[in-house]
Short mmCIF file of C-alpha atoms in Angstrom, two decimals:
data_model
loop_
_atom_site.label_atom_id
_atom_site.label_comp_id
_atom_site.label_asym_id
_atom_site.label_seq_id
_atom_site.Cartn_x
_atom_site.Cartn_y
_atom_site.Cartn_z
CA UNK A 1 -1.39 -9.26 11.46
CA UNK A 2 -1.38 -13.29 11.70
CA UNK A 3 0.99 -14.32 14.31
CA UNK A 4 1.43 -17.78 13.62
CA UNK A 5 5.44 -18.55 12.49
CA UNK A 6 7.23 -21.77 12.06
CA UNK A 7 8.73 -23.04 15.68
CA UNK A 8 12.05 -22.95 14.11
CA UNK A 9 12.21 -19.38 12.50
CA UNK A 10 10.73 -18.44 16.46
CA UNK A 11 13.79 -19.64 17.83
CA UNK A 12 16.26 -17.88 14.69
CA UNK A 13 14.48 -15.02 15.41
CA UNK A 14 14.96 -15.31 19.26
CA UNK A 15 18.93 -15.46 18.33
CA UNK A 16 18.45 -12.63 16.09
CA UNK A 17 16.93 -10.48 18.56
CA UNK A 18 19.69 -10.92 20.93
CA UNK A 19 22.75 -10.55 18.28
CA UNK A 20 21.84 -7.62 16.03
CA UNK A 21 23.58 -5.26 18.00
CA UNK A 22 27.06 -6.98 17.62
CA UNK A 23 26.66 -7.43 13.48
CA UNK A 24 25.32 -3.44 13.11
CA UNK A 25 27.01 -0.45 12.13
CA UNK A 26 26.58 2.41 12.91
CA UNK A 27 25.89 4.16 9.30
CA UNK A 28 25.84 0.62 7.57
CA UNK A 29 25.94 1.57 3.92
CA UNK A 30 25.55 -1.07 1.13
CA UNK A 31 24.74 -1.02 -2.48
CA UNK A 32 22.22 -3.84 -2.94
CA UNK A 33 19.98 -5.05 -6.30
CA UNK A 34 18.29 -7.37 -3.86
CA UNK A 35 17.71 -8.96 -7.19
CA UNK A 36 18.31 -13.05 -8.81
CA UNK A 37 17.63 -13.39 -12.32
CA UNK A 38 16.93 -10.35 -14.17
CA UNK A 39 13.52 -8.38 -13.48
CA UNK A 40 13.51 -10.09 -10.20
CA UNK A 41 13.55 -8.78 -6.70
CA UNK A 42 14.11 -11.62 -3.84
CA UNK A 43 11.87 -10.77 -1.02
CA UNK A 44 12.89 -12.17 2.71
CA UNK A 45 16.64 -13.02 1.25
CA UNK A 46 19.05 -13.68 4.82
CA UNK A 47 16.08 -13.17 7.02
CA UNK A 48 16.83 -15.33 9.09
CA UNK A 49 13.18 -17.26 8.45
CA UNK A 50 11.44 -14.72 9.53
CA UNK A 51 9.77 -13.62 6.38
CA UNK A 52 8.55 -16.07 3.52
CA UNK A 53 11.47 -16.26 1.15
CA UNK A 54 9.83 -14.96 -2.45
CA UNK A 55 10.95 -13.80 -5.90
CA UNK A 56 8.97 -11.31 -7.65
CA UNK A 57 9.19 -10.50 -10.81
CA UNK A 58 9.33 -6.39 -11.45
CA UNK A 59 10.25 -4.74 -14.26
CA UNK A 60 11.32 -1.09 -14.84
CA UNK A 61 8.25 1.00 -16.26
CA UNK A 62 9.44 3.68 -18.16
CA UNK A 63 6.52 5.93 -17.91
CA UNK A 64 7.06 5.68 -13.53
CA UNK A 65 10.89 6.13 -13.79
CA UNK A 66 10.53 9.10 -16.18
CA UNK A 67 9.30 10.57 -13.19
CA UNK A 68 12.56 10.98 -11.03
CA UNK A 69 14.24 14.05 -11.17
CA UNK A 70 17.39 13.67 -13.05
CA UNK A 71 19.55 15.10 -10.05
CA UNK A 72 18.45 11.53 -8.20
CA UNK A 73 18.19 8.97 -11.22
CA UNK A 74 21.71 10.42 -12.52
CA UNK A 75 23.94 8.01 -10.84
CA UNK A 76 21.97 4.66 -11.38
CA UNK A 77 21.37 4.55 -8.05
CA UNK A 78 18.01 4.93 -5.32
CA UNK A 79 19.50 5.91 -1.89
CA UNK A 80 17.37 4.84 0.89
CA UNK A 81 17.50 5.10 4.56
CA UNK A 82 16.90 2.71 7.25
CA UNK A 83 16.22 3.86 11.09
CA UNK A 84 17.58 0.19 12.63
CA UNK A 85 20.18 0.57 14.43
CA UNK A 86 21.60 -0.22 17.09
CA UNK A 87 18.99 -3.45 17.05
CA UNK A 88 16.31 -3.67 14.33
CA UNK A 89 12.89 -4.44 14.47
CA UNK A 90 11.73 -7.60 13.00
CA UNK A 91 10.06 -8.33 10.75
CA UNK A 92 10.23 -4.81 9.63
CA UNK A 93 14.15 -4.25 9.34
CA UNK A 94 16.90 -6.25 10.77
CA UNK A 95 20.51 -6.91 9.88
CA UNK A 96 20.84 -10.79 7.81
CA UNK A 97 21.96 -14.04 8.50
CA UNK A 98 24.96 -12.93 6.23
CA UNK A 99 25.61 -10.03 8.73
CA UNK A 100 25.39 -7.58 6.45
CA UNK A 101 22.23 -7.34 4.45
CA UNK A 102 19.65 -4.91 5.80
CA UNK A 103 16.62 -7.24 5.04
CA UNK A 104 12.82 -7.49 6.44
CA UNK A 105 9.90 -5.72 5.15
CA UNK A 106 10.33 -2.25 5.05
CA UNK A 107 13.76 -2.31 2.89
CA UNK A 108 12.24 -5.22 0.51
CA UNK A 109 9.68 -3.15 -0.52
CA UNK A 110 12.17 -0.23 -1.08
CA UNK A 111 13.77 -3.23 -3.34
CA UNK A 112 10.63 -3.44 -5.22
CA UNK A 113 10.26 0.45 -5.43
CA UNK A 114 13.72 0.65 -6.77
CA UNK A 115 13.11 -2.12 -9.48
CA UNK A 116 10.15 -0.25 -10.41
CA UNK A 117 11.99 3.20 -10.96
CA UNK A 118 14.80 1.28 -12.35
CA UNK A 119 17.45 2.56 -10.11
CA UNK A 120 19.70 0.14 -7.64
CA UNK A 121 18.50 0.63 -4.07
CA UNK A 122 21.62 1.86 -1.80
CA UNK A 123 21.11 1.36 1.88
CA UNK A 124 22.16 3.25 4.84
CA UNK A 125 21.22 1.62 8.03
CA UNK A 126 21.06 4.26 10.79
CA UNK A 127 19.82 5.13 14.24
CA UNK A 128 16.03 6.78 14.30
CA UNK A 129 17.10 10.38 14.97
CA UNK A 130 20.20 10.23 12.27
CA UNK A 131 18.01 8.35 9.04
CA UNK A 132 15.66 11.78 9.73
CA UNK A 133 19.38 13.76 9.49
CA UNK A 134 19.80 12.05 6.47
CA UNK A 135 16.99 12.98 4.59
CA UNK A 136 17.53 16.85 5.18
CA UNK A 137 20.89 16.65 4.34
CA UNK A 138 20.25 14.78 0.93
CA UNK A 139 22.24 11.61 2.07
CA UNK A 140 19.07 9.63 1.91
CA UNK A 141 16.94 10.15 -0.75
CA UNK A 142 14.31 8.17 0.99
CA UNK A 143 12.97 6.93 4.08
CA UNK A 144 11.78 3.22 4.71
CA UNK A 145 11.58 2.78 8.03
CA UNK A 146 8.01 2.47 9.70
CA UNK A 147 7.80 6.24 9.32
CA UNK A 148 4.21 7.42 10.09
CA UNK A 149 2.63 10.18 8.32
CA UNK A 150 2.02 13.29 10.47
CA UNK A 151 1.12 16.76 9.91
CA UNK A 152 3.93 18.14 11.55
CA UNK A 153 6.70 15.94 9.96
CA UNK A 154 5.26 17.28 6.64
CA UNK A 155 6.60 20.82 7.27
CA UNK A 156 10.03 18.96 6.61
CA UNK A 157 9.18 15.88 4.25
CA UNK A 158 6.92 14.55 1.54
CA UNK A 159 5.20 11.22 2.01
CA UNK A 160 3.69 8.48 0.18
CA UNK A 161 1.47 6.08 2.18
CA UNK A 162 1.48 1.96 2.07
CA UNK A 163 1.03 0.58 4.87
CA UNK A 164 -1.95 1.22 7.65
CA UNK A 165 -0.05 2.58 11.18
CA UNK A 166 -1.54 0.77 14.06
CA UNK A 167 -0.22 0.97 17.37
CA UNK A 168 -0.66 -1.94 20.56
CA UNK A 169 -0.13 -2.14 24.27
CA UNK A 170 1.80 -5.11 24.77
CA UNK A 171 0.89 -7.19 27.91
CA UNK A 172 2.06 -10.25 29.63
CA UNK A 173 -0.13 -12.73 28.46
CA UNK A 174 -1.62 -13.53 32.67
CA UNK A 175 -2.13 -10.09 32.58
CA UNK A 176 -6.32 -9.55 32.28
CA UNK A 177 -6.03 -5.43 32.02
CA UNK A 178 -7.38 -4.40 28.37
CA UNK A 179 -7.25 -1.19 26.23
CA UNK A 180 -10.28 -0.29 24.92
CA UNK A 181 -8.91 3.15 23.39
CA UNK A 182 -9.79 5.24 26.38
CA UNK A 183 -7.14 6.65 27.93
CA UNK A 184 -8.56 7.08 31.24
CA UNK A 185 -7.95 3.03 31.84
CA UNK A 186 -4.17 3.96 31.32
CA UNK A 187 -4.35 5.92 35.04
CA UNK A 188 -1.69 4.23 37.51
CA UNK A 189 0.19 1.57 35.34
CA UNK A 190 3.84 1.71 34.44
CA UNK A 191 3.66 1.95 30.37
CA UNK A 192 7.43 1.71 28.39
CA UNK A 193 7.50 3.55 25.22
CA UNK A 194 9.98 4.31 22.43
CA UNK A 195 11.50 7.65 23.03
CA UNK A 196 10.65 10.19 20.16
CA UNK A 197 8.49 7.94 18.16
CA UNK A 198 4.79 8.92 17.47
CA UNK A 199 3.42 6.92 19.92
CA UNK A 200 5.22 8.39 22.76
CA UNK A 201 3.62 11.61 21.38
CA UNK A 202 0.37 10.08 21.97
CA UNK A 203 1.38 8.48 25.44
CA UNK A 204 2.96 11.84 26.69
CA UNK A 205 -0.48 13.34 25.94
CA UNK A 206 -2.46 10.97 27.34
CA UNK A 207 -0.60 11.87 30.21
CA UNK A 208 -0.74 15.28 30.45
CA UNK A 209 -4.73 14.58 30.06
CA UNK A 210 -4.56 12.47 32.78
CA UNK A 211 -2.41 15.10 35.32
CA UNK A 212 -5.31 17.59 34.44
CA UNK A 213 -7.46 14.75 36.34
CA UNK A 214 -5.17 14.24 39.23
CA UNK A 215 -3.79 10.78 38.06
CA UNK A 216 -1.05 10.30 35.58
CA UNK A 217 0.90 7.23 33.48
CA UNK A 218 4.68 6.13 34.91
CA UNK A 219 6.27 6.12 31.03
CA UNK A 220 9.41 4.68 30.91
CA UNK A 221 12.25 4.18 28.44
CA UNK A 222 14.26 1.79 27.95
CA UNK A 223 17.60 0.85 25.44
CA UNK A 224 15.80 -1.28 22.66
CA UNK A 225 12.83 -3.49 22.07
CA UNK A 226 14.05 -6.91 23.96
CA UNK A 227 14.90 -5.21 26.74
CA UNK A 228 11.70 -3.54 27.25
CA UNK A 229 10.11 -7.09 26.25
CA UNK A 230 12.91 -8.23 29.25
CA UNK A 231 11.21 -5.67 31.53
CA UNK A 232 7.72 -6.55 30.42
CA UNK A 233 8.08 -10.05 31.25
CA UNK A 234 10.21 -9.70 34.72
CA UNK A 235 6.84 -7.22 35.93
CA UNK A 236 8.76 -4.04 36.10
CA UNK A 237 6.56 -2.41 33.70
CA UNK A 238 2.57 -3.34 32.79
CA UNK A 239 2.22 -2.39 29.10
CA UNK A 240 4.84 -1.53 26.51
CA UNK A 241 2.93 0.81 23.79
CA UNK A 242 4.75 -0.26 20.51
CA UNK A 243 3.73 -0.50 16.24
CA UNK A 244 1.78 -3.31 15.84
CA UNK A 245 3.89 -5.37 13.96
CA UNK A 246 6.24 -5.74 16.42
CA UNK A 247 4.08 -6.95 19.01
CA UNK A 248 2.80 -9.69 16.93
CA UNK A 249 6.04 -10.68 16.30
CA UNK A 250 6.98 -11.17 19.82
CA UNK A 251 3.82 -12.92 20.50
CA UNK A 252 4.94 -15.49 17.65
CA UNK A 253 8.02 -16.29 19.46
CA UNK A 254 6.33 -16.17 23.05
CA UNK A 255 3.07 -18.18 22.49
CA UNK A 256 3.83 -21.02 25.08
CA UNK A 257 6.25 -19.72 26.88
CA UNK A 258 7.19 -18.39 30.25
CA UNK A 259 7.64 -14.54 28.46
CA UNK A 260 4.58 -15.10 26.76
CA UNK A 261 2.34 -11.21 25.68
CA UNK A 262 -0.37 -10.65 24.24
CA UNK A 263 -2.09 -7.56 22.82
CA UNK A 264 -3.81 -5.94 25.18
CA UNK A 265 -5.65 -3.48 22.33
CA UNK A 266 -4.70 -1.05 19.52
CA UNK A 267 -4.98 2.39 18.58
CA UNK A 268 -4.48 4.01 15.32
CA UNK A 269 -1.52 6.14 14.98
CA UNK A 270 -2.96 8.91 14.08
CA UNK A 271 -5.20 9.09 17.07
CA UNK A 272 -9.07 8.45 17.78
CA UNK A 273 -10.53 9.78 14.80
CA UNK A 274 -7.92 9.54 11.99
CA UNK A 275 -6.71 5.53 10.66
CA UNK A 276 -2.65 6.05 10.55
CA UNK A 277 -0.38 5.38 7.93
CA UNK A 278 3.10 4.47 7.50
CA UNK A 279 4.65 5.77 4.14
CA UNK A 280 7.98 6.54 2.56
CA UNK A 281 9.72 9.80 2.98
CA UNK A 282 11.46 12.23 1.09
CA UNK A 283 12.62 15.83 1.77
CA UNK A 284 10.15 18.32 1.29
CA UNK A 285 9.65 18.88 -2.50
CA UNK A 286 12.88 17.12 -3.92
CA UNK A 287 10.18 16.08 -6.49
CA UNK A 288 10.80 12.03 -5.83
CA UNK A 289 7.33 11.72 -3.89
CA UNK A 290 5.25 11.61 -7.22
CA UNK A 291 7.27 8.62 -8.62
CA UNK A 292 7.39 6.48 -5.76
CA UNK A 293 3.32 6.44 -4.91
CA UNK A 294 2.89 5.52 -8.27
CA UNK A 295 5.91 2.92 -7.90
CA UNK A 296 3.78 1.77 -5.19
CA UNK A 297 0.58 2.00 -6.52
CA UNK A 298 1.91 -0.26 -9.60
CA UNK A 299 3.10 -2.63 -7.33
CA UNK A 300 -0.68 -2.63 -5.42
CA UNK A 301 -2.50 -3.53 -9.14
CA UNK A 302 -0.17 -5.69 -10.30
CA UNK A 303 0.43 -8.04 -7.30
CA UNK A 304 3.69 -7.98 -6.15
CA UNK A 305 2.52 -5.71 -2.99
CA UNK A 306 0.16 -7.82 -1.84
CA UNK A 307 2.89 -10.97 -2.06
CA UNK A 308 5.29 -8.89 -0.32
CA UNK A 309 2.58 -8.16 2.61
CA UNK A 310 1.70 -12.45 2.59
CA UNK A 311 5.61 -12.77 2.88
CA UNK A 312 5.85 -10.71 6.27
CA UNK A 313 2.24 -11.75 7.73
CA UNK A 314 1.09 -8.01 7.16
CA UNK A 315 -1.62 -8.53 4.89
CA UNK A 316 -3.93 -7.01 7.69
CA UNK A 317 -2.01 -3.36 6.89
CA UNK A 318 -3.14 -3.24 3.56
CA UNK A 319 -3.63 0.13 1.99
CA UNK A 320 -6.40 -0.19 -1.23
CA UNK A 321 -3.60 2.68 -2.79
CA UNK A 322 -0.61 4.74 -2.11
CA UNK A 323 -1.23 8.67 -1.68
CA UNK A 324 1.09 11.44 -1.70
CA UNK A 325 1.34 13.38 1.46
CA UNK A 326 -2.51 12.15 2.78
CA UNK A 327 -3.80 13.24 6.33
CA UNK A 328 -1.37 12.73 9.18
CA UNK A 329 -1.40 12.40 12.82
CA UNK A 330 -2.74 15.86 13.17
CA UNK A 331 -0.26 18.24 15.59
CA UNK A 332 -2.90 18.28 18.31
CA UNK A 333 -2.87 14.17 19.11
CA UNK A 334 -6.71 14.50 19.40
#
């Protein structure tokens, strides 16, 4: 993922970072075309600079849309759920400079999913553990949140992959220590990690390896992401294992700085022997899954994916094509 980023969208997004929190809602609902001129979906719209600002043009295909179960497609409208709350995650998902509009990757290319199916996308933006609540009770019809695909998340949900799922220890940038995917190298340092995301999964085994050894990882936890960037920074912790994207963000808005990271090394998330992906999520056979890969996949052949990637400096997480319910982080973490 490239990290270079206009000076000025560095410093919008600094003031982002630091003011989410007071614009959010707790179970922010809004009803959004994320559309201009007809057949259009505007990609990076109130982000604050930190995505490209695009317009794509997307039509409803029939043949895709036909697909949807008429229980979801009844009411016009695509209800999707996003885990940002209480502080987003740029440039992934964030609250707009218009205070309102969930905007950033992840729910522009539910935008484009939505155009595809022909259905308005409807937002909820949520905390982690309460978008999940949504999808079993129905309230969200689908996930877009940086969800990875695992094998034990698909005893509850169906998932369609389309973006790779790489995870990085984030270091200060004077700090030499590097990750070169073996865990053992982890032994003694004080590592910050978001509690009950996959990578803590992978951390919290690590560590348990690592006690069978007679050495062990300090994990720690902390509120949100600039505070553990905060922490990071001020040496009370040495690595902070965290999605990709988000790292090279920070290190956009760092480079030349005091507070300046780097990457120390990444790991895929799901684990040594399995490239992880990040896809969108639907309860377990409400029979959406189907339509949205190939929503996706249209999206891959036809362009606007790969414009949509270019306007969030993801290209790197490519996926060559969308797959319904592919091999996830497997249950053991090995």
């Amino acid at each position: 993922m490239s990290t270079r980023r206009p000076v000025a969208a560095a410093a919008l997004a600094l003031a982002l970072l630091t003011g989410l929190a007071a614009c959010a809602k707790d179970d922010q609902a809004s009803a959004d075309t994320g559309s201009g001129a007809s057949g259009t979906v505007s990609i990076a719209a109130q982000a604050k600079g930190i995505g490209k600002p695009t317009d794509l043009k997307v039509e409803k295909q029939a043949s895709i849309a036909a697909e949807v179960p008429d229980a979801i497609k009844a009411d016009g409208k695509l209800s999707i759920g996003i885990g940002a709350l209480p502080t987003g995650f740029p440039p992934l998902a964030f609250v707009g400079d218009d205070d309102k509009t969930i905007t950033g990757a992840e729910p522009d290319l539910a935008r484009l999913v939505a155009a595809v199916l022909g259905l308005k996308p409807e937002f909820s933006n949520d905390t982690w553990d309460n978008l999940f609540v949504g999808i079993e009770s129905g309230k969200n019809e689908l996930g877009f949140s940086n969800i990875t695909d695992t094998e034990q998340r698909k005893e509850k949900y169906d998932f369609a992959s389309y973006r790779q799922d790489n995870l990085g220890f984030a270091v200060k940038a004077t700090n030499t220590w590097t990750f070169d995917k073996n865990y053992e190298h982890l032994a003694g340092l004080k590592v910050a990690v978001g509690a009950g995301t996959n990578q803590e999964k992978i951390l919290v085994a690590w560590q348990e390896k690592l006690k069978a050894e007679g050495k062990t990882i300090d994990i720690k936890y902390f509120a949100d992401t600039p505070s553990t960037f905060k922490a990071l920074v001020s040496g009370q912790i040495d690595a902070y294992f965290s999605p990709n994207p988000a790292i090279a963000f920070q290190i956009s808005r760092t480079q030349g700085t005091p507070d300046a990271v780097r990457n120390a090394g990444v790991y895929s998330g799901a684990g040594e022997t399995l490239q992880g992906l990040i896809a969108a999520t639907t309860k377990k056979d409400n029979g959406l899954i189907k339509a949205v890969a190939d929503a996706i996949n249209y999206l891959i052949q036809n362009g606007q994916y790969g414009q949509w990637l270019a306007a969030y400096n993801l290209e790197t997480e490519a996926v060559a094509k969308s797959e319904v319910n592919p091999p996830g982080l497997p249950k053991s973490n090995k």
